[in-house]
Amino acid sequence: MHHFKYQKGVLQAEAVPIPRIAQAIGTPFYLYSHATLEHHFQAFDRPFGRVPHLTCFALKANPNLAILRIFGRLGAGADIVSGGELYRALKAGIPPEKIVYSGVGKTDEEIEFALKKKIFMLNVESPEELRLIDRIAGRLKKKAPVAIRVNPDIDPQTHPYISTGLKKNKFGINIQESLAEYALAREMPNLEIKGVDCHIGSQLLLTEPFLEAVGKLKKLVAAIEGQGLTIRVLDLGGGLGITYDQEEPPHPREYARAILQALGKETRTIILEPGRVLVGNAGMLVTKVLYVKRGEEKNFIIVDAGMNDLLRPSLYGSFHQILPVVKKNARRIQADVVGPICESGDFLAKDRTLPLPRAGDLLAVMSAGAYGFSMSSNYNARPRVAEVLSRGDDFQVIRKRETYANLIALEQIPAFLKDKG
Ligand SMILES: *Cc1c(COP(=O)(O)O)cnc(C)c1O
């Protein structure tokens, strides 16, 4: 569900005609709908209502401060994977006691930062990390709240790059071995064992893998508690998929119902870490057609956004629907929609049938709110694009377009290379 609809042939974000935004700030830009973001959070969070739970938005999907504030005001916590994301979450006003920290490669500095800020818990991904956290907490004279991220060896049936809960993946501690780690953790003086955690992958389109994970976690918890430890928190991770093309993921309501049913009588606090499902379809990338190049074998629609702005098609071969912002009755052509980057992997869509556009026409690359801007780069010395939030008949820039000066702001020429004056 989203609030991007045609009105008299012109695509609108809520009540704002998209050409108006393009006219005001130029292209390309990411565009998010405030109403959609609120709606998505509530649709996800409400079905868990009666159960003690915390919905921690996975920042890596979209860490813009304004978006974090929208969720934060609705009661969201944050799932972070770096010190930078912790900084962002705090700046956006997410209370530290609602922040969970995942990630296989936390540095000393990041662990110290998290402990000093008193976050809710660290999800520990290796035996060595457990020992390191204990040492750092000891030095800071603190008790570090931890869960062990277990790898339940479940096939989430998604793209291999975003499967994370298989034995061959780098994430978590093997679920069988984790029991011994809990026993060790218990002996470490500076740890407070809070819970168990897993996250099996992203863009999941079935409930079964989640339920399988819940089943395995429940068994593990029983075994851990059999050793005399108390587990207060079950972190089930994120991963619920969205519709990019024809996919039919479970509605968040069904997802919640299935999970709650699998949990049975459960009084522990449940943590959920949704990313994509909250922001993916609440955002689009708006780009302008620069050239239409017709070839013998292929046609190319060359636009002003590239793989540096939206990496998913190049990285995963992902599908994003592409819509003309202004409907037209031109005949249709089949073309690749490509960016200006000097790489053949720079495409937003392959062999797509679209009404023949002309230079200057706007295209909307849909479902780009998750892992869109957050994965963007300055490759080819391209300033990162603006981000815009629509609300009713108004819109606000929530991240300015970068300038050329921004591109070089942190670089320094060593004295020996400076021209003698
Ligand atoms: C990426 C990630 C998420 C969010 O995944 P989505 O598929 O966007 O919901 C949640 N938890 C962890 C640990 C992650 O790495």
XYZ file of C-alpha atoms and ligand atoms in Angstrom:
436
model
C 0.000 0.000 0.000
C 1.307 3.466 -0.812
C 0.201 7.005 -1.513
C 1.644 7.373 -5.011
C -1.231 7.619 -7.483
C -2.056 9.142 -10.848
C -4.365 12.106 -10.851
C -5.455 13.123 -14.349
C -2.490 11.287 -15.799
C 0.104 12.861 -13.504
C 1.762 10.822 -10.765
C 1.320 12.355 -7.308
C 2.964 11.813 -3.966
C -0.010 12.195 -1.644
C -1.465 15.432 -3.047
C 1.751 16.767 -4.592
C 2.161 16.422 -8.368
C 5.677 15.061 -8.812
C 6.610 17.449 -11.681
C 6.196 20.293 -9.173
C 8.966 18.834 -7.020
C 11.210 18.236 -10.030
C 10.694 21.819 -11.097
C 11.600 23.124 -7.662
C 14.686 21.060 -6.912
C 15.804 19.395 -10.142
C 16.432 15.678 -10.640
C 17.206 12.997 -9.630
C 15.726 12.749 -6.151
C 14.345 10.187 -3.740
C 10.762 10.876 -2.749
C 9.041 9.397 0.301
C 5.443 9.679 1.459
C 4.885 10.614 5.094
C 1.424 9.030 5.168
C 2.777 5.790 3.728
C 5.620 5.616 6.243
C 3.221 6.132 9.152
C 0.769 3.654 7.729
C 3.462 1.020 7.206
C 4.788 1.331 10.728
C 1.351 0.998 12.239
C 0.358 -1.869 9.970
C 3.446 -3.729 11.121
C 3.432 -2.803 14.797
C -0.269 -2.946 15.708
C -0.864 -6.668 15.148
C 1.699 -7.351 17.900
C -0.187 -4.935 20.141
C -1.194 -7.142 23.046
C 2.201 -8.785 23.374
C 5.166 -7.074 25.053
C 7.256 -6.160 22.038
C 9.517 -3.568 20.503
C 9.640 -2.814 16.788
C 13.191 -1.728 16.028
C 13.457 -0.193 12.566
C 16.559 -1.503 10.784
C 18.354 1.735 10.011
C 20.411 0.347 7.208
C 17.320 0.278 4.978
C 16.996 4.050 5.222
C 18.782 6.051 7.918
C 17.543 9.558 7.061
C 16.936 11.491 10.304
C 13.481 12.692 9.277
C 12.368 9.135 8.557
C 13.763 7.948 11.878
C 11.789 10.668 13.609
C 8.559 9.600 11.936
C 9.008 6.070 13.282
C 10.427 7.221 16.610
C 7.342 9.340 17.281
C 5.207 6.257 16.715
C 7.197 4.368 19.337
C 9.801 2.614 17.209
C 13.200 1.575 18.420
C 16.198 1.060 16.172
C 18.238 -1.877 14.945
C 21.725 -0.615 14.163
C 24.797 -2.201 12.610
C 27.489 0.447 13.154
C 28.623 3.328 15.336
C 27.455 5.683 12.607
C 23.960 4.244 12.785
C 23.996 4.569 16.578
C 24.942 8.222 16.184
C 22.099 8.730 13.709
C 19.523 6.928 15.848
C 20.423 9.029 18.892
C 20.434 12.261 16.863
C 16.938 11.398 15.656
C 15.806 11.063 19.264
C 15.428 7.282 19.455
C 15.852 6.458 23.173
C 18.963 4.314 23.813
C 16.862 1.788 25.718
C 15.098 1.043 22.422
C 18.260 0.383 20.409
C 19.649 -3.052 19.541
C 23.028 -3.462 17.900
C 23.668 -6.254 15.364
C 26.672 -6.848 13.128
C 29.549 -9.303 12.682
C 32.361 -6.769 12.874
C 31.843 -4.401 15.779
C 35.051 -2.555 16.663
C 36.310 -1.766 20.169
C 35.317 1.858 19.674
C 31.818 0.939 18.543
C 31.267 -1.421 21.469
C 32.467 1.249 23.903
C 30.187 3.861 22.291
C 27.189 1.521 22.602
C 27.923 0.672 26.237
C 28.443 4.295 27.214
C 25.122 5.221 25.625
C 23.393 2.382 27.521
C 21.633 0.779 24.567
C 19.107 -2.022 25.116
C 21.349 -4.857 23.952
C 24.175 -5.988 21.724
C 23.522 -8.968 19.502
C 26.771 -10.878 19.651
C 27.879 -12.702 16.531
C 30.981 -14.664 17.594
C 32.651 -16.179 20.669
C 35.505 -13.687 20.332
C 33.114 -10.773 20.283
C 31.508 -12.059 23.484
C 34.885 -12.032 25.224
C 35.756 -8.601 23.855
C 32.474 -7.097 25.039
C 33.051 -8.577 28.497
C 36.549 -7.030 28.635
C 35.420 -3.604 27.449
C 32.455 -3.594 29.843
C 34.833 -4.514 32.670
C 37.117 -1.625 31.808
C 34.123 0.745 31.773
C 32.784 -0.790 34.992
C 29.505 -1.646 33.300
C 27.358 -4.675 32.704
C 26.949 -5.229 28.995
C 23.429 -6.339 27.983
C 23.809 -9.075 25.382
C 21.969 -11.616 23.281
C 23.697 -14.188 21.147
C 22.763 -14.050 17.501
C 22.344 -17.659 16.563
C 22.516 -19.036 13.084
C 19.586 -21.473 12.894
C 20.574 -22.915 9.493
C 17.319 -22.094 7.744
C 16.938 -21.454 4.025
C 14.917 -18.251 3.694
C 14.506 -18.897 -0.065
C 15.649 -15.442 -1.069
C 18.575 -13.959 -3.018
C 21.898 -15.541 -1.866
C 23.373 -12.092 -1.043
C 20.600 -11.450 1.464
C 20.334 -14.928 3.014
C 21.922 -14.706 6.413
C 20.736 -17.701 8.418
C 22.437 -20.569 6.593
C 25.422 -22.448 7.982
C 27.576 -21.143 5.147
C 26.751 -17.483 5.969
C 29.069 -15.332 8.053
C 26.364 -14.333 10.543
C 25.734 -15.484 14.066
C 26.901 -18.470 16.073
C 25.852 -21.970 15.100
C 22.718 -22.726 17.089
C 24.111 -26.004 18.452
C 27.323 -24.357 19.613
C 25.503 -21.367 21.067
C 24.418 -23.346 24.124
C 28.043 -23.716 25.185
C 28.581 -19.995 24.549
C 25.657 -19.132 26.814
C 27.252 -21.289 29.489
C 30.542 -19.416 29.034
C 28.836 -16.032 28.918
C 27.221 -16.798 32.225
C 30.649 -17.037 33.812
C 31.770 -13.702 32.400
C 31.458 -11.094 35.130
C 30.593 -8.086 32.995
C 27.792 -9.461 30.879
C 24.078 -9.362 31.470
C 22.491 -12.073 29.353
C 19.208 -10.725 28.085
C 18.073 -12.821 25.214
C 18.482 -14.801 22.058
C 18.523 -13.335 18.583
C 18.339 -14.434 14.986
C 17.870 -12.791 11.598
C 17.626 -15.217 8.730
C 17.553 -13.011 5.664
C 15.812 -10.294 3.742
C 12.936 -10.049 1.242
C 11.298 -13.215 2.592
C 8.053 -14.048 0.826
C 6.882 -16.939 2.993
C 6.055 -17.206 6.686
C 7.424 -20.757 7.004
C 11.107 -19.870 7.405
C 10.207 -17.394 10.175
C 8.165 -20.053 11.932
C 10.960 -22.557 11.595
C 13.265 -20.009 13.232
C 10.799 -19.409 16.075
C 10.612 -23.163 16.647
C 14.380 -23.478 16.845
C 14.708 -20.446 19.129
C 12.082 -21.819 21.496
C 13.975 -25.089 21.808
C 17.220 -23.239 22.379
C 15.660 -21.045 25.069
C 14.346 -24.125 26.878
C 17.854 -25.623 26.791
C 19.473 -22.387 28.004
C 16.979 -22.021 30.820
C 17.619 -25.660 31.651
C 21.125 -24.496 32.529
C 19.674 -22.071 35.042
C 19.861 -18.871 32.993
C 16.855 -16.634 32.419
C 16.063 -15.391 28.911
C 13.894 -12.281 28.898
C 14.036 -11.225 25.250
C 13.443 -12.975 21.940
C 14.763 -11.015 18.971
C 13.320 -12.414 15.761
C 15.152 -10.081 13.363
C 13.624 -8.557 10.253
C 13.323 -9.743 6.710
C 9.654 -9.548 5.717
C 9.502 -9.040 1.952
C 7.594 -6.542 -0.182
C 6.065 -6.435 -3.664
C 8.465 -5.110 -6.274
C 6.817 -6.839 -9.240
C 4.462 -9.816 -8.872
C 5.612 -11.052 -5.453
C 2.902 -11.762 -2.905
C 4.523 -11.525 0.515
C 2.430 -12.185 3.599
C 0.680 -9.064 4.903
C 2.287 -7.870 8.152
C -0.960 -8.900 9.867
C -0.532 -12.508 8.672
C 3.149 -12.437 9.554
C 2.343 -11.295 13.104
C -0.476 -13.780 13.495
C 1.732 -16.674 12.381
C 4.599 -15.629 14.643
C 2.383 -15.100 17.678
C 0.764 -18.445 17.102
C 4.149 -20.158 16.820
C 5.299 -18.444 20.012
C 2.290 -19.701 21.915
C 2.063 -18.595 25.536
C 5.008 -16.261 25.622
C 5.637 -13.549 28.156
C 9.125 -12.586 27.049
C 9.622 -9.320 25.209
C 9.639 -9.854 21.461
C 11.930 -7.717 19.346
C 11.283 -7.272 15.650
C 13.712 -5.610 13.261
C 11.815 -4.689 10.092
C 13.605 -2.594 7.497
C 12.447 -3.030 3.919
C 8.778 -3.635 4.738
C 8.487 -0.235 6.449
C 10.219 1.932 3.860
C 10.545 0.043 0.554
C 7.232 0.927 -1.024
C 7.072 4.285 0.724
C 9.764 5.677 -1.558
C 10.673 6.131 -5.213
C 13.562 7.520 -7.202
C 12.546 10.222 -9.658
C 14.815 10.576 -12.646
C 14.817 12.509 -15.915
C 15.301 11.059 -19.378
C 18.426 12.480 -21.011
C 18.564 10.561 -24.293
C 16.793 7.770 -26.117
C 19.305 5.766 -28.084
C 17.861 3.319 -30.560
C 20.051 0.467 -31.704
C 19.767 -2.514 -33.987
C 19.804 -4.959 -31.116
C 18.747 -2.851 -28.197
C 17.219 0.433 -27.275
C 18.500 2.444 -24.368
C 16.694 5.038 -22.328
C 19.495 7.012 -20.722
C 18.444 8.760 -17.526
C 20.153 11.067 -15.047
C 20.177 8.509 -12.174
C 22.630 5.646 -12.173
C 23.855 2.651 -10.235
C 25.580 4.994 -7.799
C 22.128 6.342 -6.874
C 20.256 3.010 -6.872
C 22.546 -0.007 -6.708
C 20.008 -2.806 -6.277
C 19.469 -3.655 -9.974
C 23.241 -3.904 -10.576
C 24.041 -5.635 -7.296
C 21.220 -8.153 -7.049
C 19.588 -7.996 -10.469
C 16.583 -6.529 -8.662
C 13.414 -5.509 -10.410
C 11.986 -2.036 -9.875
C 8.823 -0.997 -11.634
C 9.342 2.113 -13.785
C 6.431 4.462 -14.421
C 6.196 7.575 -16.566
C 5.476 10.464 -14.196
C 3.184 11.948 -16.833
C 1.164 9.353 -18.744
C 1.395 9.598 -22.495
C -0.104 7.871 -25.472
C 3.169 7.330 -27.319
C 3.813 3.927 -28.871
C 5.664 1.563 -26.640
C 9.250 0.463 -27.030
C 11.326 -2.151 -25.319
C 14.502 -0.706 -23.829
C 17.069 -0.924 -21.084
C 16.823 2.003 -18.695
C 20.419 2.940 -17.961
C 22.375 5.606 -16.116
C 25.340 7.757 -17.105
C 27.943 5.690 -15.212
C 30.875 4.207 -17.109
C 30.010 0.572 -16.376
C 27.904 -1.873 -18.380
C 26.388 -2.976 -15.073
C 24.868 0.481 -14.736
C 21.206 -0.167 -15.368
C 17.953 0.446 -13.534
C 15.901 -1.919 -15.689
C 16.453 -4.386 -18.540
C 14.201 -5.021 -21.544
C 11.387 -2.940 -20.136
C 8.381 -1.955 -22.250
C 7.569 1.718 -21.808
C 5.800 4.454 -23.754
C 8.555 5.979 -25.902
C 9.852 8.824 -23.744
C 11.491 12.039 -24.870
C 14.418 13.898 -23.365
C 13.154 15.793 -20.350
C 10.404 13.303 -19.429
C 10.362 12.152 -15.823
C 10.361 8.500 -14.798
C 9.530 7.108 -11.360
C 11.586 4.131 -10.242
C 9.217 2.580 -7.741
C 9.777 0.698 -4.461
C 13.107 2.432 -3.922
C 12.642 3.549 -0.313
C 14.707 0.691 1.157
C 18.378 0.115 0.381
C 18.149 2.937 -2.166
C 19.714 6.125 -0.895
C 21.417 4.197 1.902
C 23.470 2.208 -0.616
C 24.249 5.187 -2.855
C 27.764 6.421 -3.497
C 29.720 9.187 -5.170
C 31.077 6.907 -7.886
C 31.997 8.834 -11.050
C 32.175 11.937 -8.829
C 28.420 12.239 -8.796
C 26.966 14.275 -5.937
C 24.435 12.214 -4.028
C 20.845 13.121 -4.863
C 18.335 15.004 -2.738
C 15.755 13.268 -0.551
C 12.249 14.685 -0.312
C 9.309 13.927 1.974
C 5.758 14.595 0.794
C 3.025 15.252 3.309
C -0.487 16.141 2.144
C -0.136 18.860 -0.486
C 3.291 19.902 0.775
C 6.814 18.608 0.417
C 10.090 19.160 2.262
C 13.671 18.440 1.325
C 14.977 16.116 4.044
C 18.477 15.838 2.600
C 19.884 18.436 0.303
C 21.455 17.465 -2.967
C 25.223 17.294 -2.531
C 27.334 19.919 -4.286
C 30.613 19.599 -6.154
C 32.270 21.263 -3.165
C 30.892 18.487 -0.919
C 32.622 15.955 -3.147
C 36.101 17.233 -2.303
C 35.451 18.719 1.132
C 37.495 16.100 3.024
C 40.401 15.770 0.616
C 43.798 17.330 1.178
C 46.725 17.940 -1.141
C 50.045 17.133 0.612
C 52.425 20.096 0.836
C 54.907 18.446 -1.524
C 52.308 18.496 -4.281
C 51.336 22.111 -3.832
C 52.518 24.582 -6.442
C 55.171 26.907 -5.100
C 53.697 30.300 -4.955
C 19.270 -6.012 7.448
C 18.838 -6.457 8.759
C 17.517 -6.281 9.166
C 16.446 -5.705 8.286
O 16.170 -6.540 7.196
P 14.931 -6.211 6.250
O 14.951 -7.316 5.267
O 15.184 -4.901 5.620
O 13.714 -6.221 7.086
C 17.182 -6.669 10.455
N 18.098 -7.202 11.291
C 19.377 -7.392 10.924
C 20.329 -7.968 11.881
C 19.795 -7.022 9.653
O 21.059 -7.218 9.283
